[in-house]
Amino acid sequence: MPEAESLRQVAHSRAPLSTWVGIVLLFALFGIIVLAVIGPAPRGSTYEEKRAKKRMENLKTVRDEAAKALTTYGWIDKKKGIAHIPIDRAMELAAAELAQRKPAPAGPIATPEPQVAAAPASNAPASPAPGVSPQTSPAQPAASPPAQTPVSSSPAASQPPPGTASPVPGKTP
């Protein structure tokens, strides 16, 4: 019987070894398949090079068109009689036109009146802030004054909101 037990021990000891050999062979087979598929693929980055070349051609075309528009005479709309001239000539004409004009002082800048955040409680008109002079120019105000809301005759409207009347500290009723 000792032979039967030794055969079982040998069989049990060889089973894990054959499992590991099978796993290693599967990984090797998978690696060979991957190399066979990826190996013949091209290794260059021609896609990005093509895109860069196309972008450079587009940039050159746009710059050439801009240079042509800025340095030549041509029609913008022939029916309306609108033409374009070279930028250098346009700057000369604009400088000559501005040189013929007399310098004039700038007009006063109208500042907008400060807007009131809440409507005043009394019917008296709001007075301007101190130091602000009323506008004498015929300019329209930036915003119209807020419309007055009608006063309700309910007693709840005349009462102050709760929590505004607080007792004076140190005095008890």
PDB file of C-alpha atoms in Angstrom:
ATOM      1  CA  MET A   1       0.000   0.000   0.000  1.00  0.00           C
ATOM      2  CA  PRO A   2       2.819   2.381   0.388  1.00  0.00           C
ATOM      3  CA  GLU A   3       3.065   2.493  -3.381  1.00  0.00           C
ATOM      4  CA  ALA A   4      -0.570   3.662  -3.746  1.00  0.00           C
ATOM      5  CA  GLU A   5      -0.012   6.486  -1.280  1.00  0.00           C
ATOM      6  CA  SER A   6       3.170   7.590  -3.008  1.00  0.00           C
ATOM      7  CA  LEU A   7       1.384   7.602  -6.374  1.00  0.00           C
ATOM      8  CA  ARG A   8      -1.343   9.829  -4.922  1.00  0.00           C
ATOM      9  CA  GLN A   9       1.253  12.216  -3.537  1.00  0.00           C
ATOM     10  CA  VAL A  10       2.990  12.379  -6.901  1.00  0.00           C
ATOM     11  CA  ALA A  11      -0.310  12.987  -8.692  1.00  0.00           C
ATOM     12  CA  HIS A  12      -1.288  15.761  -6.270  1.00  0.00           C
ATOM     13  CA  SER A  13       2.117  17.390  -6.457  1.00  0.00           C
ATOM     14  CA  ARG A  14       2.181  17.367 -10.299  1.00  0.00           C
ATOM     15  CA  ALA A  15      -1.315  18.824 -10.717  1.00  0.00           C
ATOM     16  CA  PRO A  16      -0.404  22.336  -9.552  1.00  0.00           C
ATOM     17  CA  LEU A  17       2.755  22.265 -11.672  1.00  0.00           C
ATOM     18  CA  SER A  18       0.793  21.391 -14.820  1.00  0.00           C
ATOM     19  CA  THR A  19      -1.736  24.134 -14.036  1.00  0.00           C
ATOM     20  CA  TRP A  20       1.019  26.747 -13.839  1.00  0.00           C
ATOM     21  CA  VAL A  21       2.610  25.524 -17.059  1.00  0.00           C
ATOM     22  CA  GLY A  22      -0.789  25.785 -18.799  1.00  0.00           C
ATOM     23  CA  ILE A  23      -1.316  29.363 -17.571  1.00  0.00           C
ATOM     24  CA  VAL A  24       2.143  30.431 -18.748  1.00  0.00           C
ATOM     25  CA  LEU A  25       1.531  28.845 -22.164  1.00  0.00           C
ATOM     26  CA  LEU A  26      -1.816  30.697 -22.463  1.00  0.00           C
ATOM     27  CA  PHE A  27      -0.122  34.037 -21.714  1.00  0.00           C
ATOM     28  CA  ALA A  28       2.592  33.277 -24.260  1.00  0.00           C
ATOM     29  CA  LEU A  29      -0.028  32.367 -26.872  1.00  0.00           C
ATOM     30  CA  PHE A  30      -1.947  35.582 -26.165  1.00  0.00           C
ATOM     31  CA  GLY A  31       1.263  37.622 -26.492  1.00  0.00           C
ATOM     32  CA  ILE A  32       2.047  36.009 -29.861  1.00  0.00           C
ATOM     33  CA  ILE A  33      -1.469  36.805 -31.125  1.00  0.00           C
ATOM     34  CA  VAL A  34      -1.158  40.445 -30.010  1.00  0.00           C
ATOM     35  CA  LEU A  35       2.217  40.807 -31.731  1.00  0.00           C
ATOM     36  CA  ALA A  36       0.812  39.248 -34.904  1.00  0.00           C
ATOM     37  CA  VAL A  37      -2.057  41.754 -34.991  1.00  0.00           C
ATOM     38  CA  ILE A  38      -0.203  44.900 -33.908  1.00  0.00           C
ATOM     39  CA  GLY A  39       3.188  44.124 -35.438  1.00  0.00           C
ATOM     40  CA  PRO A  40       2.462  44.997 -39.080  1.00  0.00           C
ATOM     41  CA  ALA A  41       0.622  48.244 -38.144  1.00  0.00           C
ATOM     42  CA  PRO A  42       2.441  51.465 -39.185  1.00  0.00           C
ATOM     43  CA  ARG A  43       4.320  53.199 -36.389  1.00  0.00           C
ATOM     44  CA  GLY A  44       4.227  56.800 -37.686  1.00  0.00           C
ATOM     45  CA  SER A  45       2.014  59.723 -36.708  1.00  0.00           C
ATOM     46  CA  THR A  46       1.054  60.704 -40.227  1.00  0.00           C
ATOM     47  CA  TYR A  47      -2.468  61.696 -39.186  1.00  0.00           C
ATOM     48  CA  GLU A  48      -1.258  64.611 -37.060  1.00  0.00           C
ATOM     49  CA  GLU A  49       1.266  65.597 -39.718  1.00  0.00           C
ATOM     50  CA  LYS A  50      -1.501  65.746 -42.340  1.00  0.00           C
ATOM     51  CA  ARG A  51      -3.684  67.856 -40.057  1.00  0.00           C
ATOM     52  CA  ALA A  52      -0.802  70.234 -39.305  1.00  0.00           C
ATOM     53  CA  LYS A  53      -0.040  70.592 -43.021  1.00  0.00           C
ATOM     54  CA  LYS A  54      -3.697  71.385 -43.789  1.00  0.00           C
ATOM     55  CA  ARG A  55      -3.831  73.970 -40.970  1.00  0.00           C
ATOM     56  CA  MET A  56      -0.696  75.654 -42.317  1.00  0.00           C
ATOM     57  CA  GLU A  57      -2.194  75.779 -45.825  1.00  0.00           C
ATOM     58  CA  ASN A  58      -5.403  77.313 -44.443  1.00  0.00           C
ATOM     59  CA  LEU A  59      -3.403  79.874 -42.457  1.00  0.00           C
ATOM     60  CA  LYS A  60      -1.370  80.818 -45.529  1.00  0.00           C
ATOM     61  CA  THR A  61      -4.553  81.202 -47.594  1.00  0.00           C
ATOM     62  CA  VAL A  62      -6.193  83.435 -44.986  1.00  0.00           C
ATOM     63  CA  ARG A  63      -3.075  85.584 -44.616  1.00  0.00           C
ATOM     64  CA  ASP A  64      -2.756  85.962 -48.393  1.00  0.00           C
ATOM     65  CA  GLU A  65      -6.412  87.022 -48.680  1.00  0.00           C
ATOM     66  CA  ALA A  66      -6.005  89.505 -45.816  1.00  0.00           C
ATOM     67  CA  ALA A  67      -2.834  90.951 -47.337  1.00  0.00           C
ATOM     68  CA  LYS A  68      -4.576  91.281 -50.703  1.00  0.00           C
ATOM     69  CA  ALA A  69      -7.570  93.042 -49.113  1.00  0.00           C
ATOM     70  CA  LEU A  70      -5.323  95.416 -47.139  1.00  0.00           C
ATOM     71  CA  THR A  71      -2.945  96.347 -49.960  1.00  0.00           C
ATOM     72  CA  THR A  72      -5.078  96.559 -53.110  1.00  0.00           C
ATOM     73  CA  TYR A  73      -7.989  98.501 -54.514  1.00  0.00           C
ATOM     74  CA  GLY A  74     -11.224  96.675 -55.177  1.00  0.00           C
ATOM     75  CA  TRP A  75     -14.990  96.694 -55.119  1.00  0.00           C
ATOM     76  CA  ILE A  76     -16.979  95.746 -52.041  1.00  0.00           C
ATOM     77  CA  ASP A  77     -20.371  96.382 -53.681  1.00  0.00           C
ATOM     78  CA  LYS A  78     -20.167  97.632 -57.255  1.00  0.00           C
ATOM     79  CA  LYS A  79     -23.932  98.336 -57.515  1.00  0.00           C
ATOM     80  CA  LYS A  80     -23.828 100.655 -54.503  1.00  0.00           C
ATOM     81  CA  GLY A  81     -20.466 102.108 -55.512  1.00  0.00           C
ATOM     82  CA  ILE A  82     -18.619 100.943 -52.390  1.00  0.00           C
ATOM     83  CA  ALA A  83     -14.922 100.197 -52.871  1.00  0.00           C
ATOM     84  CA  HIS A  84     -11.985  99.422 -50.615  1.00  0.00           C
ATOM     85  CA  ILE A  85      -8.587 101.078 -50.725  1.00  0.00           C
ATOM     86  CA  PRO A  86      -5.193 100.027 -49.339  1.00  0.00           C
ATOM     87  CA  ILE A  87      -4.823 100.563 -45.612  1.00  0.00           C
ATOM     88  CA  ASP A  88      -1.776 102.823 -46.009  1.00  0.00           C
ATOM     89  CA  ARG A  89      -3.706 105.166 -48.300  1.00  0.00           C
ATOM     90  CA  ALA A  90      -6.718 105.106 -45.961  1.00  0.00           C
ATOM     91  CA  MET A  91      -4.533 106.124 -43.007  1.00  0.00           C
ATOM     92  CA  GLU A  92      -3.030 108.994 -45.036  1.00  0.00           C
ATOM     93  CA  LEU A  93      -6.497 110.243 -46.000  1.00  0.00           C
ATOM     94  CA  ALA A  94      -7.804 109.954 -42.427  1.00  0.00           C
ATOM     95  CA  ALA A  95      -4.780 111.800 -41.013  1.00  0.00           C
ATOM     96  CA  ALA A  96      -5.145 114.583 -43.602  1.00  0.00           C
ATOM     97  CA  GLU A  97      -8.872 114.915 -42.841  1.00  0.00           C
ATOM     98  CA  LEU A  98      -8.264 115.112 -39.098  1.00  0.00           C
ATOM     99  CA  ALA A  99      -5.446 117.648 -39.592  1.00  0.00           C
ATOM    100  CA  GLN A 100      -7.869 120.008 -41.380  1.00  0.00           C
ATOM    101  CA  ARG A 101     -10.326 120.061 -38.468  1.00  0.00           C
ATOM    102  CA  LYS A 102      -9.890 122.443 -35.564  1.00  0.00           C
ATOM    103  CA  PRO A 103      -9.534 120.837 -32.166  1.00  0.00           C
ATOM    104  CA  ALA A 104     -12.645 121.269 -30.039  1.00  0.00           C
ATOM    105  CA  PRO A 105     -13.164 120.639 -26.344  1.00  0.00           C
ATOM    106  CA  ALA A 106     -15.113 117.619 -25.383  1.00  0.00           C
ATOM    107  CA  GLY A 107     -18.673 118.145 -24.278  1.00  0.00           C
ATOM    108  CA  PRO A 108     -19.750 117.636 -20.679  1.00  0.00           C
ATOM    109  CA  ILE A 109     -20.471 114.104 -19.653  1.00  0.00           C
ATOM    110  CA  ALA A 110     -23.932 113.750 -18.135  1.00  0.00           C
ATOM    111  CA  THR A 111     -23.905 111.596 -15.028  1.00  0.00           C
ATOM    112  CA  PRO A 112     -27.065 109.687 -14.206  1.00  0.00           C
ATOM    113  CA  GLU A 113     -28.959 110.621 -11.062  1.00  0.00           C
ATOM    114  CA  PRO A 114     -28.719 108.098  -8.226  1.00  0.00           C
ATOM    115  CA  GLN A 115     -31.737 105.842  -8.091  1.00  0.00           C
ATOM    116  CA  VAL A 116     -33.674 105.539  -4.861  1.00  0.00           C
ATOM    117  CA  ALA A 117     -33.834 101.931  -3.626  1.00  0.00           C
ATOM    118  CA  ALA A 118     -37.196 102.256  -1.867  1.00  0.00           C
ATOM    119  CA  ALA A 119     -40.029 104.705  -2.494  1.00  0.00           C
ATOM    120  CA  PRO A 120     -40.158 107.505   0.120  1.00  0.00           C
ATOM    121  CA  ALA A 121     -42.901 107.201   2.736  1.00  0.00           C
ATOM    122  CA  SER A 122     -44.058 110.814   2.402  1.00  0.00           C
ATOM    123  CA  ASN A 123     -45.585 112.421  -0.653  1.00  0.00           C
ATOM    124  CA  ALA A 124     -42.780 115.008  -0.809  1.00  0.00           C
ATOM    125  CA  PRO A 125     -40.507 114.706  -3.838  1.00  0.00           C
ATOM    126  CA  ALA A 126     -37.107 113.210  -3.233  1.00  0.00           C
ATOM    127  CA  SER A 127     -34.402 115.823  -2.873  1.00  0.00           C
ATOM    128  CA  PRO A 128     -31.095 115.292  -4.638  1.00  0.00           C
ATOM    129  CA  ALA A 129     -28.083 114.195  -2.656  1.00  0.00           C
ATOM    130  CA  PRO A 130     -25.980 117.030  -1.209  1.00  0.00           C
ATOM    131  CA  GLY A 131     -23.242 118.176  -3.549  1.00  0.00           C
ATOM    132  CA  VAL A 132     -25.108 117.013  -6.655  1.00  0.00           C
ATOM    133  CA  SER A 133     -26.357 119.781  -8.885  1.00  0.00           C
ATOM    134  CA  PRO A 134     -29.459 119.230 -11.002  1.00  0.00           C
ATOM    135  CA  GLN A 135     -28.876 118.527 -14.665  1.00  0.00           C
ATOM    136  CA  THR A 136     -29.398 121.402 -17.041  1.00  0.00           C
ATOM    137  CA  SER A 137     -28.998 119.375 -20.222  1.00  0.00           C
ATOM    138  CA  PRO A 138     -32.083 118.227 -22.117  1.00  0.00           C
ATOM    139  CA  ALA A 139     -30.989 114.596 -21.747  1.00  0.00           C
ATOM    140  CA  GLN A 140     -33.614 112.131 -20.621  1.00  0.00           C
ATOM    141  CA  PRO A 141     -33.070 110.359 -17.282  1.00  0.00           C
ATOM    142  CA  ALA A 142     -31.730 106.828 -17.459  1.00  0.00           C
ATOM    143  CA  ALA A 143     -34.741 105.344 -15.688  1.00  0.00           C
ATOM    144  CA  SER A 144     -38.211 106.633 -14.942  1.00  0.00           C
ATOM    145  CA  PRO A 145     -39.126 107.168 -11.267  1.00  0.00           C
ATOM    146  CA  PRO A 146     -41.043 104.331  -9.627  1.00  0.00           C
ATOM    147  CA  ALA A 147     -44.809 104.641  -9.649  1.00  0.00           C
ATOM    148  CA  GLN A 148     -46.574 105.401  -6.357  1.00  0.00           C
ATOM    149  CA  THR A 149     -48.571 102.512  -4.943  1.00  0.00           C
ATOM    150  CA  PRO A 150     -52.029 103.204  -3.519  1.00  0.00           C
ATOM    151  CA  VAL A 151     -52.267 103.235   0.267  1.00  0.00           C
ATOM    152  CA  SER A 152     -54.627 100.644   1.695  1.00  0.00           C
ATOM    153  CA  SER A 153     -57.019 101.570   4.464  1.00  0.00           C
ATOM    154  CA  SER A 154     -56.645  98.307   6.357  1.00  0.00           C
ATOM    155  CA  PRO A 155     -55.390  98.516   9.956  1.00  0.00           C
ATOM    156  CA  ALA A 156     -52.650  95.988   9.191  1.00  0.00           C
ATOM    157  CA  ALA A 157     -51.002  98.447   6.814  1.00  0.00           C
ATOM    158  CA  SER A 158     -50.681 101.147   9.474  1.00  0.00           C
ATOM    159  CA  GLN A 159     -49.196  98.861  12.143  1.00  0.00           C
ATOM    160  CA  PRO A 160     -45.435  98.401  12.323  1.00  0.00           C
ATOM    161  CA  PRO A 161     -44.175  94.930  11.530  1.00  0.00           C
ATOM    162  CA  PRO A 162     -43.814  92.594  14.509  1.00  0.00           C
ATOM    163  CA  GLY A 163     -40.435  92.503  16.179  1.00  0.00           C
ATOM    164  CA  THR A 164     -39.545  96.147  15.501  1.00  0.00           C
ATOM    165  CA  ALA A 165     -40.651  97.384  18.909  1.00  0.00           C
ATOM    166  CA  SER A 166     -38.238  95.930  21.426  1.00  0.00           C
ATOM    167  CA  PRO A 167     -38.279  96.651  25.145  1.00  0.00           C
ATOM    168  CA  VAL A 168     -35.615  98.905  26.563  1.00  0.00           C
ATOM    169  CA  PRO A 169     -32.982  96.903  28.438  1.00  0.00           C
ATOM    170  CA  GLY A 170     -33.034  97.315  32.183  1.00  0.00           C
ATOM    171  CA  LYS A 171     -36.715  98.230  32.420  1.00  0.00           C
ATOM    172  CA  THR A 172     -39.438  95.726  33.060  1.00  0.00           C
ATOM    173  CA  PRO A 173     -43.141  96.403  32.548  1.00  0.00           C
TER     174      PRO A 173
END
